[in-house]
Amino acid sequence: MKDRVLLAIDMQNDFVTGTLGNREAAGIIPAIADKVRNHVTNGIPVFFTRDTHDENYMETQEGRLLPVAHCKTGTDGWQIVPGLENFVQDQQGGNVFNKPTFGSTYLPAWIHEKLDGSPKTIELCGVCTDICVISNAMILKAAFPETEIVVYRDLCAGVTPGSHERALEAMKACQITVK
């Protein structure tokens, strides 16, 4: 088992330069790439989540409430952004977790299996702070109550700067470490 893991949440083209992208999301890529490179160099596992939708997305609750087609399986918008894509191991048994909605209750079991146990620290970065990052951070905190969940403020971007800050404050209130 590894004591620590870095989880890059939804660093996909559609959230950075595509249909739901913004300049804040594009601006965090170099710093995330540095963090990922450092972790890989030091033997710390790095995992990626990938928002994953199919043709029926608009018929889902999420699709009805966020009616913007995005992250359709196999499209360019679904792919991990340039600058991080070289760290992705996409084959079966790789380091990518495809999730069909904001947060996935299956993510903790996947991490537990990958690490052969519960880590002492799970670090998060990525997008969108106020949707997918907070959803997954809360799920991970509930599943691993004795694991420190760390969210890197400057390695996340929200839909807006204000919603980014509100999400960080909500996570702090739930005993998630914001650095």
PDB file of C-alpha atoms in Angstrom, residues 96-163:
ATOM      1  CA  VAL A  96      -7.604   6.502 -15.178  1.00  0.00           C
ATOM      2  CA  PHE A  97     -11.028   6.223 -13.558  1.00  0.00           C
ATOM      3  CA  ASN A  98     -13.931   6.980 -15.915  1.00  0.00           C
ATOM      4  CA  LYS A  99     -16.904   8.394 -14.048  1.00  0.00           C
ATOM      5  CA  PRO A 100     -20.389   9.012 -15.475  1.00  0.00           C
ATOM      6  CA  THR A 101     -21.227  12.001 -13.287  1.00  0.00           C
ATOM      7  CA  PHE A 102     -19.689  14.689 -11.025  1.00  0.00           C
ATOM      8  CA  GLY A 103     -18.639  12.399  -8.222  1.00  0.00           C
ATOM      9  CA  SER A 104     -18.501   8.650  -8.119  1.00  0.00           C
ATOM     10  CA  THR A 105     -19.232   6.458  -5.121  1.00  0.00           C
ATOM     11  CA  TYR A 106     -17.117   3.782  -6.848  1.00  0.00           C
ATOM     12  CA  LEU A 107     -13.960   5.921  -6.760  1.00  0.00           C
ATOM     13  CA  PRO A 108     -12.949   5.035  -3.159  1.00  0.00           C
ATOM     14  CA  ALA A 109     -13.086   1.282  -3.856  1.00  0.00           C
ATOM     15  CA  TRP A 110     -11.079   1.781  -7.044  1.00  0.00           C
ATOM     16  CA  ILE A 111      -8.390   3.726  -5.135  1.00  0.00           C
ATOM     17  CA  HIS A 112      -8.383   1.141  -2.336  1.00  0.00           C
ATOM     18  CA  GLU A 113      -7.873  -1.631  -4.893  1.00  0.00           C
ATOM     19  CA  LYS A 114      -5.153   0.249  -6.799  1.00  0.00           C
ATOM     20  CA  LEU A 115      -3.203   0.965  -3.603  1.00  0.00           C
ATOM     21  CA  ASP A 116      -3.957  -2.347  -1.887  1.00  0.00           C
ATOM     22  CA  GLY A 117      -5.349  -0.457   1.104  1.00  0.00           C
ATOM     23  CA  SER A 118      -6.337   2.968   2.362  1.00  0.00           C
ATOM     24  CA  PRO A 119      -3.804   5.754   1.880  1.00  0.00           C
ATOM     25  CA  LYS A 120      -2.881   8.166   4.671  1.00  0.00           C
ATOM     26  CA  THR A 121      -3.250  11.127   2.304  1.00  0.00           C
ATOM     27  CA  ILE A 122      -5.220  11.715  -0.887  1.00  0.00           C
ATOM     28  CA  GLU A 123      -4.278  14.923  -2.694  1.00  0.00           C
ATOM     29  CA  LEU A 124      -6.669  16.479  -5.223  1.00  0.00           C
ATOM     30  CA  CYS A 125      -6.257  18.988  -8.005  1.00  0.00           C
ATOM     31  CA  GLY A 126      -8.255  19.742 -11.136  1.00  0.00           C
ATOM     32  CA  VAL A 127     -11.572  21.080 -12.331  1.00  0.00           C
ATOM     33  CA  CYS A 128     -14.191  22.175 -11.586  1.00  0.00           C
ATOM     34  CA  THR A 129     -13.557  23.012  -7.931  1.00  0.00           C
ATOM     35  CA  ASP A 130     -17.224  23.783  -7.348  1.00  0.00           C
ATOM     36  CA  ILE A 131     -18.634  20.694  -9.040  1.00  0.00           C
ATOM     37  CA  CYS A 132     -16.410  17.656  -9.591  1.00  0.00           C
ATOM     38  CA  VAL A 133     -13.557  18.410  -7.189  1.00  0.00           C
ATOM     39  CA  ILE A 134     -15.847  19.086  -4.228  1.00  0.00           C
ATOM     40  CA  SER A 135     -18.099  16.109  -5.068  1.00  0.00           C
ATOM     41  CA  ASN A 136     -15.214  13.668  -5.163  1.00  0.00           C
ATOM     42  CA  ALA A 137     -13.473  15.215  -2.140  1.00  0.00           C
ATOM     43  CA  MET A 138     -16.635  14.746  -0.057  1.00  0.00           C
ATOM     44  CA  ILE A 139     -17.116  11.158  -1.255  1.00  0.00           C
ATOM     45  CA  LEU A 140     -13.480  10.356  -0.453  1.00  0.00           C
ATOM     46  CA  LYS A 141     -13.723  11.978   3.000  1.00  0.00           C
ATOM     47  CA  ALA A 142     -16.808   9.900   3.802  1.00  0.00           C
ATOM     48  CA  ALA A 143     -15.214   6.686   2.533  1.00  0.00           C
ATOM     49  CA  PHE A 144     -11.815   7.280   4.155  1.00  0.00           C
ATOM     50  CA  PRO A 145     -12.638   9.191   7.381  1.00  0.00           C
ATOM     51  CA  GLU A 146      -9.117   8.777   8.804  1.00  0.00           C
ATOM     52  CA  THR A 147      -7.368   9.702   5.557  1.00  0.00           C
ATOM     53  CA  GLU A 148      -6.286  13.301   5.141  1.00  0.00           C
ATOM     54  CA  ILE A 149      -7.931  14.695   2.026  1.00  0.00           C
ATOM     55  CA  VAL A 150      -5.913  17.620   0.659  1.00  0.00           C
ATOM     56  CA  VAL A 151      -7.153  19.986  -2.047  1.00  0.00           C
ATOM     57  CA  TYR A 152      -4.612  22.322  -3.644  1.00  0.00           C
ATOM     58  CA  ARG A 153      -6.223  25.752  -4.012  1.00  0.00           C
ATOM     59  CA  ASP A 154      -3.871  26.908  -6.777  1.00  0.00           C
ATOM     60  CA  LEU A 155      -4.117  23.625  -8.664  1.00  0.00           C
ATOM     61  CA  CYS A 156      -7.899  23.817  -9.022  1.00  0.00           C
ATOM     62  CA  ALA A 157     -10.211  26.042 -11.021  1.00  0.00           C
ATOM     63  CA  GLY A 158     -13.936  26.549 -10.695  1.00  0.00           C
ATOM     64  CA  VAL A 159     -16.662  27.632 -13.041  1.00  0.00           C
ATOM     65  CA  THR A 160     -16.012  31.144 -11.702  1.00  0.00           C
ATOM     66  CA  PRO A 161     -13.397  32.456  -9.263  1.00  0.00           C
ATOM     67  CA  GLY A 162     -16.167  33.112  -6.717  1.00  0.00           C
ATOM     68  CA  SER A 163     -17.614  29.612  -6.917  1.00  0.00           C
TER      69      SER A 163
END
